[in-house]
Amino acid sequence: MLSRLKHKNIVEFIDHVSSKKSYYFVFELCKGGDLRSLLQQKGRLTEDEAQRIFKQLADALCVLNMQDIVHRDLKPANILLTADGQVKLADFGLAKFFHPKDGLLESKVGTPYYLAPEILEGSLYDSKADLWSVGIILF
Amino acid sequence: MLDDAPLDMTRHGGMESSVKQIGKVKIFTNKLLGQGATAIVYEGEYTCDSTRVNVSGGGTKPKKLRVAVKCISKQKVDEYGPKF
């Protein structure tokens, strides 16, 4: 999935190798850490900083949407930052291809604080669940 | 873009036991970047065979990139994979 996602705001997948016991996925290194750590360190972001990060996150989400991919685990810990502060969306471990004509999703996966209500309720959901998570992150 | 600066081995204290080589990837298991329920992410070095760089005295060698390496045990994939 990641190999077909090429965008400046999505972490670049480089290669994968495997050993007898494990799989190893190689990604570009983001030296700026993640948004969760940044928030813990700074307490809160300024409106300008939040706006800059949110715009890049929205761009990444737009690309996912165009490729019929639902991330399903959007949260600050999965938003990486490069050394110059560029946003890179990461961790596609729960992501799934989704197209409305194939039916809605039902797996209850993700991180509780950022989950859309329909997932928490165990109802069917679609790509709009990612949009809810982005709203929580912005808040 | 990817950082292709030379790897600073001194940061790893010469602890050879904490460096794992799997194919083209060398993982510094003492440089933990993150840990989740199903995966652990380490810093690593990736040998890029398709891109070669010139070396002093002539010749070329494969380019090396500093990367993040996400490790997932096959047991976890078997355990969770189909449920996703």
Short mmCIF file of N, CA and C in Angstrom, two decimals, chain A residues 14-15 17-29 31 72 91 93-94 96 107, chain B residues 2-3 20 22 24-25 27 33 43 46 66-74 77 83-84:
data_model
loop_
_atom_site.label_atom_id
_atom_site.label_comp_id
_atom_site.label_asym_id
_atom_site.label_seq_id
_atom_site.Cartn_x
_atom_site.Cartn_y
_atom_site.Cartn_z
N ILE A 14 10.71 2.67 1.62
CA ILE A 14 11.90 2.41 0.81
C ILE A 14 12.01 0.94 0.40
N ASP A 15 11.86 0.04 1.35
CA ASP A 15 12.06 -1.38 1.02
C ASP A 15 11.54 -2.23 2.18
N VAL A 17 12.43 -6.20 4.05
CA VAL A 17 13.20 -7.44 4.09
C VAL A 17 12.59 -8.30 5.20
N SER A 18 12.92 -9.58 5.19
CA SER A 18 12.40 -10.42 6.27
C SER A 18 13.46 -11.40 6.73
N SER A 19 13.36 -11.77 7.99
CA SER A 19 14.23 -12.79 8.55
C SER A 19 13.33 -13.99 8.90
N LYS A 20 13.87 -14.95 9.57
CA LYS A 20 13.09 -16.15 9.91
C LYS A 20 11.90 -15.77 10.80
N LYS A 21 12.12 -14.81 11.70
CA LYS A 21 11.08 -14.49 12.69
C LYS A 21 10.33 -13.19 12.46
N SER A 22 10.92 -12.25 11.71
CA SER A 22 10.31 -10.92 11.61
C SER A 22 10.31 -10.35 10.19
N TYR A 23 9.42 -9.36 10.03
CA TYR A 23 9.42 -8.53 8.82
C TYR A 23 10.05 -7.19 9.19
N TYR A 24 10.79 -6.61 8.26
CA TYR A 24 11.41 -5.31 8.49
C TYR A 24 11.01 -4.37 7.36
N PHE A 25 10.41 -3.25 7.74
CA PHE A 25 9.97 -2.27 6.75
C PHE A 25 10.86 -1.02 6.88
N VAL A 26 11.42 -0.62 5.77
CA VAL A 26 12.39 0.49 5.78
C VAL A 26 11.71 1.77 5.31
N PHE A 27 11.81 2.81 6.12
CA PHE A 27 11.19 4.10 5.81
C PHE A 27 12.22 5.22 5.89
N GLU A 28 11.87 6.35 5.30
CA GLU A 28 12.72 7.52 5.47
C GLU A 28 12.76 7.91 6.95
N LEU A 29 13.87 8.44 7.36
CA LEU A 29 14.05 8.82 8.76
C LEU A 29 13.58 10.26 8.97
N LYS A 31 13.72 13.17 11.41
CA LYS A 31 14.53 13.54 12.58
C LYS A 31 13.84 14.49 13.55
N ARG A 72 -7.18 4.91 9.53
CA ARG A 72 -7.78 4.29 10.72
C ARG A 72 -6.96 4.39 12.01
N ASP A 91 2.74 5.23 9.91
CA ASP A 91 2.08 4.08 10.53
C ASP A 91 0.77 3.69 9.83
N GLY A 93 -0.20 0.66 9.59
CA GLY A 93 -0.44 -0.71 10.04
C GLY A 93 -1.91 -1.09 10.09
N LEU A 94 -2.79 -0.12 10.28
CA LEU A 94 -4.23 -0.41 10.35
C LEU A 94 -4.96 0.09 9.10
N LYS A 96 -6.43 0.54 5.32
CA LYS A 96 -7.12 -0.43 4.49
C LYS A 96 -7.63 0.24 3.22
N SER A 107 -14.37 -3.30 11.10
CA SER A 107 -13.38 -3.66 12.12
C SER A 107 -13.23 -2.53 13.13
N LEU B 2 15.59 12.17 2.10
CA LEU B 2 16.38 11.29 2.95
C LEU B 2 17.74 11.89 3.26
N ASP B 3 18.18 11.63 4.47
CA ASP B 3 19.47 12.13 4.90
C ASP B 3 20.52 11.09 4.53
N LYS B 20 22.15 -5.22 14.05
CA LYS B 20 21.66 -6.43 13.40
C LYS B 20 21.63 -6.20 11.89
N ILE B 22 20.20 -7.40 8.34
CA ILE B 22 19.23 -8.25 7.63
C ILE B 22 19.23 -7.78 6.18
N LYS B 24 19.94 -5.90 3.12
CA LYS B 24 20.57 -4.61 2.85
C LYS B 24 20.41 -3.64 4.02
N VAL B 25 19.79 -4.12 5.10
CA VAL B 25 19.49 -3.22 6.22
C VAL B 25 20.31 -3.57 7.45
N ILE B 27 20.44 -2.62 11.38
CA ILE B 27 19.57 -1.99 12.37
C ILE B 27 20.32 -1.74 13.67
N LEU B 33 13.35 4.19 18.24
CA LEU B 33 12.62 5.40 17.84
C LEU B 33 11.18 5.39 18.33
N GLU B 43 16.37 2.98 14.55
CA GLU B 43 17.13 3.68 13.52
C GLU B 43 17.99 2.64 12.80
N TYR B 46 20.57 1.78 5.50
CA TYR B 46 20.13 0.99 4.34
C TYR B 46 21.13 1.14 3.21
N ARG B 66 20.49 6.78 5.99
CA ARG B 66 19.98 6.59 7.35
C ARG B 66 18.47 6.48 7.26
N VAL B 67 17.94 5.47 7.89
CA VAL B 67 16.51 5.17 7.74
C VAL B 67 15.88 4.81 9.09
N ALA B 68 14.56 4.70 9.06
CA ALA B 68 13.83 4.15 10.19
C ALA B 68 13.40 2.74 9.78
N VAL B 69 13.56 1.78 10.67
CA VAL B 69 13.21 0.39 10.34
C VAL B 69 12.14 -0.10 11.32
N LYS B 70 11.01 -0.47 10.74
CA LYS B 70 9.89 -0.94 11.56
C LYS B 70 9.94 -2.47 11.58
N CYS B 71 10.02 -3.04 12.77
CA CYS B 71 10.14 -4.50 12.90
C CYS B 71 8.84 -5.08 13.44
N ILE B 72 8.30 -6.04 12.71
CA ILE B 72 7.06 -6.70 13.14
C ILE B 72 7.31 -8.20 13.13
N SER B 73 7.01 -8.86 14.24
CA SER B 73 7.26 -10.30 14.28
C SER B 73 6.22 -11.02 13.43
N LYS B 74 6.65 -12.09 12.78
CA LYS B 74 5.74 -12.85 11.93
C LYS B 74 4.62 -13.47 12.76
N VAL B 77 1.91 -10.91 13.03
CA VAL B 77 1.17 -10.79 11.77
C VAL B 77 0.18 -11.95 11.64
N LYS B 83 -7.58 -10.40 10.92
CA LYS B 83 -8.66 -9.66 11.60
C LYS B 83 -8.78 -8.22 11.10
N PHE B 84 -7.70 -7.69 10.50
CA PHE B 84 -7.72 -6.31 10.02
C PHE B 84 -8.55 -6.22 8.74
#
